[in-house]
Coordinates of C-alpha atoms and ligand atoms in Angstrom, one line a residue:
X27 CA 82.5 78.5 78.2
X28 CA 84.7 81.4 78.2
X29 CA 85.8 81.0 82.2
X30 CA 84.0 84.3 83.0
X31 CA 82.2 83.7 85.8
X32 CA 81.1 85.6 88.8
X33 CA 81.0 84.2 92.0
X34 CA 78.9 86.0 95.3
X35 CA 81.2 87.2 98.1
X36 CA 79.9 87.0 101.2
X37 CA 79.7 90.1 103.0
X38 CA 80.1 88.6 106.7
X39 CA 83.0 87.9 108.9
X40 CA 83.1 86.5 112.4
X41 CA 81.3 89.7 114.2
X42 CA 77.7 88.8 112.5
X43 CA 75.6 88.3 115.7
X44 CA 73.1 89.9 117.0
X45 CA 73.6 93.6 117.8
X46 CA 72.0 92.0 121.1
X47 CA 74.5 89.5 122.1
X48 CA 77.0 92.4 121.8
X49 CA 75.6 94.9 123.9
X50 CA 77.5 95.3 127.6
X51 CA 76.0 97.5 130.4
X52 CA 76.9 100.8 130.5
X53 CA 77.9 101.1 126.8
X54 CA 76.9 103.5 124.6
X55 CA 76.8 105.1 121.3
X56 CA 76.3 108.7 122.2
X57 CA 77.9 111.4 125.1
X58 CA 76.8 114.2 126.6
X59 CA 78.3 117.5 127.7
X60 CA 78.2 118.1 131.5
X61 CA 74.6 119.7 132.7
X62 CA 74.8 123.7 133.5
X63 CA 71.4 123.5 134.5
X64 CA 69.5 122.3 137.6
X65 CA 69.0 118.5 137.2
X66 CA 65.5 117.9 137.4
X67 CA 63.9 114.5 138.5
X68 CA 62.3 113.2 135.5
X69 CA 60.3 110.9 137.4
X70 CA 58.3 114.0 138.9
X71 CA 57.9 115.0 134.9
X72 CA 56.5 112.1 133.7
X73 CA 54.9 110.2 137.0
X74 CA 53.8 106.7 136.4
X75 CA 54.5 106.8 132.2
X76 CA 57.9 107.0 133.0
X77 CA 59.8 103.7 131.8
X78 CA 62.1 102.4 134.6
X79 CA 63.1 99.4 133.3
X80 CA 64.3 99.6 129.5
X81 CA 64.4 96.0 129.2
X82 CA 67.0 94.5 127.0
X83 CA 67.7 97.6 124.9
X84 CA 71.1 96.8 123.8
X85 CA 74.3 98.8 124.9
X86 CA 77.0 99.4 122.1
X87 CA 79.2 101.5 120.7
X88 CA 78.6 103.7 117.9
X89 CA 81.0 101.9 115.1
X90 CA 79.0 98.6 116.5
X91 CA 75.7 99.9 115.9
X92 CA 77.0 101.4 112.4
X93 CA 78.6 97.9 111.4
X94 CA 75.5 95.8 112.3
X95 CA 73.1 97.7 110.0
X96 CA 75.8 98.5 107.0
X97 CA 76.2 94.5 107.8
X98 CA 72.7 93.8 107.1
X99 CA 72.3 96.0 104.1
X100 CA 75.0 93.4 102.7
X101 CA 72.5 90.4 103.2
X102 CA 69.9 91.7 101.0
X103 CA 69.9 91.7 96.9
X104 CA 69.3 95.2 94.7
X105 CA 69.2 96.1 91.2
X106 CA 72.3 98.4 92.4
X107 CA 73.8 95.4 93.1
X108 CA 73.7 93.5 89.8
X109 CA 71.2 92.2 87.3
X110 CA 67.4 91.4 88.6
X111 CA 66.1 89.2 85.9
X112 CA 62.9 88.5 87.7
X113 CA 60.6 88.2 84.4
X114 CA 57.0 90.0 85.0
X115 CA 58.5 92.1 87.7
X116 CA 60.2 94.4 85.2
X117 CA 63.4 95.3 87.7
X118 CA 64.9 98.2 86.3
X119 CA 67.5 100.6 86.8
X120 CA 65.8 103.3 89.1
X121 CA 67.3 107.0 87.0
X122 CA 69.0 108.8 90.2
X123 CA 67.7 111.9 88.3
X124 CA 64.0 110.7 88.9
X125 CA 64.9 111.0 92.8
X126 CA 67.0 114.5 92.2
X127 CA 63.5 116.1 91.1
X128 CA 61.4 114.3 93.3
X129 CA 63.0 115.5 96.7
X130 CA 63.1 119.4 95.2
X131 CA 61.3 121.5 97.8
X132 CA 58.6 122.5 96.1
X133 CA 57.6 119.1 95.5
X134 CA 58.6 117.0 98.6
X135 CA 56.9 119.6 101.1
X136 CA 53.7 119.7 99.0
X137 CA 50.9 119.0 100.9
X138 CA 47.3 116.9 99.8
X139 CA 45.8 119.5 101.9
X140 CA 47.1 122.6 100.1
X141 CA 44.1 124.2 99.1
X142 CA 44.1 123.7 94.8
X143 CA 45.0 127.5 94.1
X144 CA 48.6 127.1 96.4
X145 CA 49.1 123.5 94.3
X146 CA 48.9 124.5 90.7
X147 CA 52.6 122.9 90.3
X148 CA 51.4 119.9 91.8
X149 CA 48.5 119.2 89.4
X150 CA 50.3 120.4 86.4
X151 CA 52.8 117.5 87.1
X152 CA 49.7 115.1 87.4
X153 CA 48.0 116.5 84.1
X154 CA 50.9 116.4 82.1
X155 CA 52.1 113.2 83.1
X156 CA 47.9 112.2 82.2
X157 CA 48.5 113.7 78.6
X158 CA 52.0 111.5 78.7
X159 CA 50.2 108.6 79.5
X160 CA 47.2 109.4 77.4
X161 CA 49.4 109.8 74.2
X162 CA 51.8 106.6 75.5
X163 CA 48.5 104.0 75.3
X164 CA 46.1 105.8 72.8
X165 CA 43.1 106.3 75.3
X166 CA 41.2 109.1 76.1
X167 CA 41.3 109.5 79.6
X168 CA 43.2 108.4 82.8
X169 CA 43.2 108.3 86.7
X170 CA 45.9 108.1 88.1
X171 CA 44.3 107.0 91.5
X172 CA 45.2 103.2 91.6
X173 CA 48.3 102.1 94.0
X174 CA 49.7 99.3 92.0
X175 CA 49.0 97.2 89.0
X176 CA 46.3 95.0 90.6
X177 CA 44.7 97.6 92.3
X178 CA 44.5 99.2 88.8
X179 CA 43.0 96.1 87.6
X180 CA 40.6 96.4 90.1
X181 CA 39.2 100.0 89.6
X182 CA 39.5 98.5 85.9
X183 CA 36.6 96.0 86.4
X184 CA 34.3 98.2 88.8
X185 CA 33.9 100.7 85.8
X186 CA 33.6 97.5 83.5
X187 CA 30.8 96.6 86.0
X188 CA 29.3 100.3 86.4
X189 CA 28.9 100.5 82.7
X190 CA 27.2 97.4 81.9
X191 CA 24.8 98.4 85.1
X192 CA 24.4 101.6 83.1
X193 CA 23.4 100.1 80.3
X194 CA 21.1 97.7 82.2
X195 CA 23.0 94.6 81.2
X196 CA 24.5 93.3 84.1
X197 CA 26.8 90.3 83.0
X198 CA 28.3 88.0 85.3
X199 CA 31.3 86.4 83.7
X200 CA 35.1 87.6 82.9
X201 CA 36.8 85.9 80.8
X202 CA 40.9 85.3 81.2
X203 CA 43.5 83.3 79.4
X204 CA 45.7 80.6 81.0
X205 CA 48.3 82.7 79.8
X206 CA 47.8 85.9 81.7
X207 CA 49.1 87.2 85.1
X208 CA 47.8 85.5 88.6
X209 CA 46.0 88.8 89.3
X210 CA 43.7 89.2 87.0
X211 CA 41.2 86.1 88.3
X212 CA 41.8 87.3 91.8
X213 CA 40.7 90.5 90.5
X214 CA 37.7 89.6 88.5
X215 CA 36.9 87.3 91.5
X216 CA 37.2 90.4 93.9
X217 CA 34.5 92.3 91.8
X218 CA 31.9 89.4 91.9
X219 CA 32.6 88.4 88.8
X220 CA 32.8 84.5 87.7
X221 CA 36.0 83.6 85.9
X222 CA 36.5 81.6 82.8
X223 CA 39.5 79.9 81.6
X224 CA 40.4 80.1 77.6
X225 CA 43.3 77.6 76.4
X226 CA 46.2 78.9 74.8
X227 CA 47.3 77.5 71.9
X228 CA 50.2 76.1 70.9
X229 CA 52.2 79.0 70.0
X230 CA 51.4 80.6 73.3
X231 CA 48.2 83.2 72.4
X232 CA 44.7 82.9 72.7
X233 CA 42.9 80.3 70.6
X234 CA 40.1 82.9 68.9
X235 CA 38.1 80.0 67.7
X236 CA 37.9 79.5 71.4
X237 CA 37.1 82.8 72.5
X238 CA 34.2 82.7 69.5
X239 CA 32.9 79.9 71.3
X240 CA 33.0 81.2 74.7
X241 CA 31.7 84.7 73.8
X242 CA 28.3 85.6 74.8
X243 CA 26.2 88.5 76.2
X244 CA 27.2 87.0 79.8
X245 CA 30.7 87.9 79.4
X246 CA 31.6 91.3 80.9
X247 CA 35.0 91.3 79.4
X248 CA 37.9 89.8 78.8
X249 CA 41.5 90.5 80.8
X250 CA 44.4 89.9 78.3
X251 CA 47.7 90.6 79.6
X252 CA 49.9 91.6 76.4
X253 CA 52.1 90.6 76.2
X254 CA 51.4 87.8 78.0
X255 CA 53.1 86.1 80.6
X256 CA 55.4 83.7 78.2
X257 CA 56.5 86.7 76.7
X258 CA 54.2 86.6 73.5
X259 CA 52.6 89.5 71.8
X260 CA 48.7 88.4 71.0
X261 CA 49.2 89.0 66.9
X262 CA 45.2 88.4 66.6
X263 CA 44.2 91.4 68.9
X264 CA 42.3 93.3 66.1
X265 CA 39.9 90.1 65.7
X266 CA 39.9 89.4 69.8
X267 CA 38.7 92.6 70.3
X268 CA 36.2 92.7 67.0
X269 CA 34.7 88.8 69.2
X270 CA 34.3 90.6 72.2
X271 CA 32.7 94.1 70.9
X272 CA 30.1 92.3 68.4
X273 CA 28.7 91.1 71.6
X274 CA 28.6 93.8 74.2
X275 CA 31.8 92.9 75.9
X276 CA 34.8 95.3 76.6
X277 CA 38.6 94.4 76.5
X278 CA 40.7 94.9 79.5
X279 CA 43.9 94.9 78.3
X280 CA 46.8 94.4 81.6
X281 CA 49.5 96.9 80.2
X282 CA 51.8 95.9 83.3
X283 CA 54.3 94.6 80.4
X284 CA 54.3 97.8 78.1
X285 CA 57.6 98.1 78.5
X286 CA 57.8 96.0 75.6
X287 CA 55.2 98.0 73.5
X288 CA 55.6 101.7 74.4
X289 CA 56.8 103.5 71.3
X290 CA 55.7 101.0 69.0
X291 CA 52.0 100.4 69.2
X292 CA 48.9 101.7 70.9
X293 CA 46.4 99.8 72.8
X294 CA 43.7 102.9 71.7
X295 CA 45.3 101.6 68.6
X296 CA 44.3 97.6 68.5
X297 CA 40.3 97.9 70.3
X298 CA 41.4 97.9 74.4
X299 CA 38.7 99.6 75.6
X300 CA 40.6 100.1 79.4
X301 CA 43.5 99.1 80.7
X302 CA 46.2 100.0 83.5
X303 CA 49.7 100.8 83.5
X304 CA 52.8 99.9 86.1
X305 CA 54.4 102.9 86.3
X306 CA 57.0 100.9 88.6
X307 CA 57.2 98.7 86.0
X308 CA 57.3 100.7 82.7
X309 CA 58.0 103.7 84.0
X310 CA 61.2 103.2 86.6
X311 CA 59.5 104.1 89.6
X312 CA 61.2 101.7 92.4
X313 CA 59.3 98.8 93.5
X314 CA 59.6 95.4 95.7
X315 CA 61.2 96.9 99.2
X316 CA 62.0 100.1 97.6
X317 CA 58.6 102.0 97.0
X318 CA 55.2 102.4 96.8
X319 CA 53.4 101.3 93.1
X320 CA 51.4 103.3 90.9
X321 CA 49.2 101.6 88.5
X322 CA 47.0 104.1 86.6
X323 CA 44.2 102.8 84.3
X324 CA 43.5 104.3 81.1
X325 CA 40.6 103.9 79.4
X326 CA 38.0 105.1 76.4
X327 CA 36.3 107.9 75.7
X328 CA 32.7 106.2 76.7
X329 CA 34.0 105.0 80.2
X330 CA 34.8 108.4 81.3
X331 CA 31.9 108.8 83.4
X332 CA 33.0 105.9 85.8
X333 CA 36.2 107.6 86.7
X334 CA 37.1 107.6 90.0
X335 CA 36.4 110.5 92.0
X336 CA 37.7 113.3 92.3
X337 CA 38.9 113.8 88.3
X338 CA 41.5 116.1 87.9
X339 CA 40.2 119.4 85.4
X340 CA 41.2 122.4 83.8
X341 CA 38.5 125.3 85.3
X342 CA 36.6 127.5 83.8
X343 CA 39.5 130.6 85.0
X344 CA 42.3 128.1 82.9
X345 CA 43.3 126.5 86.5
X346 CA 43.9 123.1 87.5
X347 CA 41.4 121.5 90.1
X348 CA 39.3 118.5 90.7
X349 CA 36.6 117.6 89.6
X350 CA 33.7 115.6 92.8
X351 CA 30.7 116.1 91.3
X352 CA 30.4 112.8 89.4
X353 CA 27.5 110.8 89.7
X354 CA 28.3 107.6 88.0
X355 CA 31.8 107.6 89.5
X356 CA 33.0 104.9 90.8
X357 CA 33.7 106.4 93.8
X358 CA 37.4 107.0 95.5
X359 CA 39.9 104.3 95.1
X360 CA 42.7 105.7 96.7
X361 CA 43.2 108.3 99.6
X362 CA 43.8 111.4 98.1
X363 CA 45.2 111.5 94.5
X364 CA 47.5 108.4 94.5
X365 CA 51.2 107.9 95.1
X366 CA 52.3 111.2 94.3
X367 CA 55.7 110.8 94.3
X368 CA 55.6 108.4 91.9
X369 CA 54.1 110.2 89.2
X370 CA 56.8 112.9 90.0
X371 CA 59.8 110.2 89.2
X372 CA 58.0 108.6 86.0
X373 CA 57.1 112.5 84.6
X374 CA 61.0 112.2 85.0
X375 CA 61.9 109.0 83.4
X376 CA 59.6 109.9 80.5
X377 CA 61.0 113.6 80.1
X378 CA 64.5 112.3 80.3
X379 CA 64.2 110.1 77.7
X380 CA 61.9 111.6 74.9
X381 CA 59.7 109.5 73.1
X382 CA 62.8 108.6 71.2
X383 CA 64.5 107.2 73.9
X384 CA 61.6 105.4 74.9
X385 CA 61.4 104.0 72.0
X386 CA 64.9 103.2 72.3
X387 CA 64.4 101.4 75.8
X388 CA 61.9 99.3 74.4
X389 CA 63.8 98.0 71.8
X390 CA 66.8 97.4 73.9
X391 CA 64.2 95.4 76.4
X392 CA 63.4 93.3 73.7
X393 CA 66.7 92.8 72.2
X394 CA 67.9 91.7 75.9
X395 CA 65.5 89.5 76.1
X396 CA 66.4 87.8 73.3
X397 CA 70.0 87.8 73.6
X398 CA 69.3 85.6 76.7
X399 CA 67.0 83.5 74.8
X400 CA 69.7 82.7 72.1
X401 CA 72.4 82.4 74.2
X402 CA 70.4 79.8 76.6
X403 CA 68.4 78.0 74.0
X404 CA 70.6 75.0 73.2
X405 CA 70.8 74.7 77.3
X406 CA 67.6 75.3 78.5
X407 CA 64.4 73.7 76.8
X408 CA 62.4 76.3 75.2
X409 CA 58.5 75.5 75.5
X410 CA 57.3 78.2 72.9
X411 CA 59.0 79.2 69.7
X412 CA 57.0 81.9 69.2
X413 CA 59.0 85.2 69.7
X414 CA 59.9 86.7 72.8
X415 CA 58.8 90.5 73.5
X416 CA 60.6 91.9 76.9
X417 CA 61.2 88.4 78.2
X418 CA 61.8 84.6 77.8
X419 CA 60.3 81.5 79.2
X420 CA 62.3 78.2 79.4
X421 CA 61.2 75.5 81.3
X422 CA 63.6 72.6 83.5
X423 CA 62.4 70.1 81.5
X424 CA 66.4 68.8 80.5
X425 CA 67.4 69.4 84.1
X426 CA 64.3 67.8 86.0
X427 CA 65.9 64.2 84.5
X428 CA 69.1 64.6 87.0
X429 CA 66.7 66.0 89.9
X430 CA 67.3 69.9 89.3
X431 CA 63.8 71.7 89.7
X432 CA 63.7 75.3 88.4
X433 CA 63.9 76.0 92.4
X434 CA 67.3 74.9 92.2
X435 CA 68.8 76.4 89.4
X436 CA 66.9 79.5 91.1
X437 CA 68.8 79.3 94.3
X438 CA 72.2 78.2 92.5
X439 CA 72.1 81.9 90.7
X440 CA 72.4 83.5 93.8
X441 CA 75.9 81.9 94.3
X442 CA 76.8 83.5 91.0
X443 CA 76.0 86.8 92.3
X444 CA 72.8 87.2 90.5
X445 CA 69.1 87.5 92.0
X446 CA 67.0 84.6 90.7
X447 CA 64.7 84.9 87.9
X448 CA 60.7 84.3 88.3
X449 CA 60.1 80.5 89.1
X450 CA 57.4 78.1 88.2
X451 CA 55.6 81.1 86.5
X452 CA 53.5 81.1 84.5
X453 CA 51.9 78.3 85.5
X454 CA 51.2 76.7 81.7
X455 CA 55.1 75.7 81.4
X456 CA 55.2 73.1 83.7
X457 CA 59.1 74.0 85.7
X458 CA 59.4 78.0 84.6
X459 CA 62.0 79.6 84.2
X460 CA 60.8 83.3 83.7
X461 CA 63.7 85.7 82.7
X462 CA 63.3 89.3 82.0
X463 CA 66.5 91.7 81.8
X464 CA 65.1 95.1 81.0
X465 CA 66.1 97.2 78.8
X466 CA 69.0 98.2 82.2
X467 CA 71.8 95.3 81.3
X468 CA 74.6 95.9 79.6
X469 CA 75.8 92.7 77.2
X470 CA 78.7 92.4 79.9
X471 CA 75.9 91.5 82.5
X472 CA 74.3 89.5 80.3
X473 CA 77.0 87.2 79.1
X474 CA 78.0 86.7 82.9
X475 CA 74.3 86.1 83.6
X476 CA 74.6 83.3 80.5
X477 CA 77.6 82.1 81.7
X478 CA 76.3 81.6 84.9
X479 CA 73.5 79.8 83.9
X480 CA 75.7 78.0 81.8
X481 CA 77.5 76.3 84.6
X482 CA 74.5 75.5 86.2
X483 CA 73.5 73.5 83.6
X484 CA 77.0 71.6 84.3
X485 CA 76.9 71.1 87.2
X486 CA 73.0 70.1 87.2
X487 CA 75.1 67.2 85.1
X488 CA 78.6 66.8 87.3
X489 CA 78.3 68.6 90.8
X490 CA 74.6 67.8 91.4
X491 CA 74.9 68.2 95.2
X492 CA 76.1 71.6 94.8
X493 CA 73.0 72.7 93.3
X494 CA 70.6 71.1 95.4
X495 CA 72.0 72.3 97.9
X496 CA 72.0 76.1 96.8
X497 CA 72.7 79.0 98.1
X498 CA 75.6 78.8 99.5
X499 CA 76.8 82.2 99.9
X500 CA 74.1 83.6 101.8
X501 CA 73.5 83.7 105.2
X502 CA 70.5 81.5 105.5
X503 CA 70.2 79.1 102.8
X504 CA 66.9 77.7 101.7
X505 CA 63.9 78.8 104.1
X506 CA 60.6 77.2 104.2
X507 CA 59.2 80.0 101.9
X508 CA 55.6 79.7 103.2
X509 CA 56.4 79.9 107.1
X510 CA 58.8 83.4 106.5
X511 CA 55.4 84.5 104.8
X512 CA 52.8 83.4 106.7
X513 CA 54.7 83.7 110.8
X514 CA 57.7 86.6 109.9
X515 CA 60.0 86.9 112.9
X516 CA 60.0 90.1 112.8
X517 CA 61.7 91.0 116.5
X518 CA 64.4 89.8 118.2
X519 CA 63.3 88.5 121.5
X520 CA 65.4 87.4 124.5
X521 CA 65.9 83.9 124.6
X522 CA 63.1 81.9 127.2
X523 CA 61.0 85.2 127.1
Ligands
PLP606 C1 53.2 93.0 88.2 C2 52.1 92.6 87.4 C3 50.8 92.8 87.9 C4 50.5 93.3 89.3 O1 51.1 94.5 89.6 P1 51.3 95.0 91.1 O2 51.7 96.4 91.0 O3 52.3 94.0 91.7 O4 49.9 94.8 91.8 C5 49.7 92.5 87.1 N1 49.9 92.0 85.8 C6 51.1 91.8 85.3 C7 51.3 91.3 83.9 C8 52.2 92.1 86.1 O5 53.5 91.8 85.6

């Protein structure tokens, strides 16, 4: 242990109540200049919608008002804040230059209304960030339509179902490794389809003696998210998707993690016949509190058809438009054309760094990853010794024999100024400790974040108390997770009203 440890300061002092509980009558945050006008009764303005009574609006002081909410931003985590190893998540560093060309003018006053001729700018950013894409993956095609990663998946599987309608072979099942993300049944359920389960095997990738055995003309497709959630690249993909094509059946592939393939090697490449994107993921667009998702779905040349409508085009007169007149569309997934914005900040992120320096980031996601995984490995049990992509699975398996549950080490990491990693996913490694740096940390962050963990470990051994009793530095400690999901407080209300 090289004594380098962070700790969490607490950013509170004795003035943390309620912005409520300070307010006194007659206080305020504002003043105004003596009237030089007639006052006017603004009762005889507004007649019965006037509000007399204002309730319990509190009263304070501007520097009051201005230290409770700089006081709050303090109780919340960010990746501005430190590392944000929450593995699957793919928490970033957000490029400030991505938000510099997103809030130009021309871009931020655009309006989905604009008639097409007045937004040629607009849908040039959308097409070449479509070619970007198109090139990134090795499909033909792409809408950009989808609103997150699962909503991708599920545009994904109505244009799996639309073309085996087309075909007039309706199939019925999906099929979806143990291994792959908690969206992808919920999905395939969502679309009517029946899921079923294939075993992983012992190195962490689909069994393909199993899929030969499960494949059959009921099988629509199968969803494999690669790499998949233990951090494993599926080396047999050329043969998975040879089992499913000999038989009618398409590959989905969920591309959320292609931060650790983009550069490197093409789905288009390795027989995915669709599959979508993150861009908050891959691509740096803020996600969690601070944005909206894009998930985009790319696909082959033969699914082109089922496209959501409207497609973006080039016209006949060498414009930009779109495209309605689609009869085995889909239909519209999204109000208007997606999360514009989005596409504006990953165009960005992907001109900024050049396929070069994409390249370049996914290396470095990958190296990060395993830097954690060797400096953790003696500490941690490692489930799968199969090698990690963009990030590392350990399980609590050593620290479960003293009581300490991956929860624990979870909400320990907080006190070390850290935001926890993904716990008790995936759900195959029993106790999951899901790390995923990004390509973001420095080896200085990392080799806090080991330490960190480190000492955990230690203390799972010699200050067990400490741990179970985790966080300590925040505000509230540990919170019945279901009930702050399920019955938010979301407004302060006077007590016995
Ligand atoms: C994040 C993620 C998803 C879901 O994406 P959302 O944008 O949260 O809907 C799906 N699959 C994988 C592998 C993911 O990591």
């Amino acid at each position: 242990m090289t004594g380098k440890i962070r700790k969490a300061t607490r950013h509170v002092n004795q003035n943390e109540g309620l912005i409520f509980e300070k307010s006194s009558p007659g206080k305020a945050a504002w003043k105004l200049p003596p009237l030089d006008v007639p006052e006017v009764d603004a009762g005889n303005l507004l007649g019965a919608s006037e509000r007399k009574d204002l309730g319990h609006m509190p009263e304070v002081s501007e520097i009051e008002i201005i230290r409770h909410f700089t006081r709050l931003s303090t109780w919340n985590y960010a990746i501005d804040l430190g590392m944000y190893p929450l593995g699957s998540c793919t928490m970033k560093y957000n490029p400030r230059v991505n938000e510099v060309v997103a809030r130009l003018e021309g871009i931020a006053n655009g309006h989905p209304y604009q008639p097409e001729r007045a937004s040629q700018g607009a849908l040039r950013i959308m097409k070449t960030l479509s070619e970007c894409l198109i090139e990134i993956t090795g499909m033909d095609a792409i809408t950009l339509q989808p609103a997150a990663g699962a909503h991708g998946e599920l545009t994904g599987l109505l244009m799996v179902r639309a073309h085996h309608e087309s075909r007039n072979s309706p199939r019925k099942k999906i099929l979806i490794p143990d291994s792959a993300h908690g969206t992808n049944p919920a999905t395939a359920a969502m679309v009517g389809y029946a899921v079923e389960n294939l075993k992983s095997n012992s190195r962490g990738m689909v069994e393909v003696s199993a899929l030969e055995a499960q494949m059959n003309e009921d099988v629509a497709a199968l969803m494999l998210t690669n790499p998949n959630t233990l951090g494993v690249f599926e080396q047999e993909i050329h043969k998975i998707a040879d089992i499913l094509h000999a038989k009618g059946g398409l590959l989905y592939m969920d591309g959320a993690n292609m931060n650790a393939l983009v550069g490197k090697v093409r789905p288009g490449d390795f027989g995915v016949d669709l599959m979508h994107l993150n861009l908050h993921k891959t691509f740096s667009t803020p996600h969690g509190g601070g944005g909206p998702g894009s998930g985009p779905v790319a696909i082959r040349k033969f699914l082109e058809p089922f496209l959501p409508r409207p497609v973006l085009t080039t016209k006949s007169d060498g414009t930009l438009g779109f495209d309605y007149d689609r009869a085995q569309s889909v239909g519209r997934v999204r109000s208007f054309y997606g999360n514009f914005g989005m596409f504006v900040r990953a165009l960005a992120y992907i001109m900024a760094n050049g396929p070069d320096g994409l390249r370049q980031t996914t290396e470095d996601a990958v190296l990060n990853a395993n830097y954690i995984r060797k400096g953790l490995e003696g500490t941690y049990d490692l489930p799968y010794s199969t090698p990690s992509m963009h990030e590392v699975i350990f399980s609590d398996r050593v620290q479960a024999k003293r009581g300490v549950k991956t929860m624990d080490v979870a909400k320990r990491l907080i006190d070390y100024g850290f935001h926890p990693y993904t716990t008790a996913f995936p759900l195959i490694v029993p106790g999951a400790l899901m790390i995923e740096p990004t390509e973001s940390e420095s080896k200085e962050e990392m080799d806090l974040f080991i330490e960190a963990m480190k000492s955990i470990a230690e203390e799972a051994e010699n200050d067990l108390q400490t741990v179970l009793s985790a966080p300590h530095s925040t505000r509230v400690s540990r919170l019945d997770e279901t009930a702050a999901a399920r019955k938010p407080v979301l407004r302060w209300k006077p007590e016995g009203s």
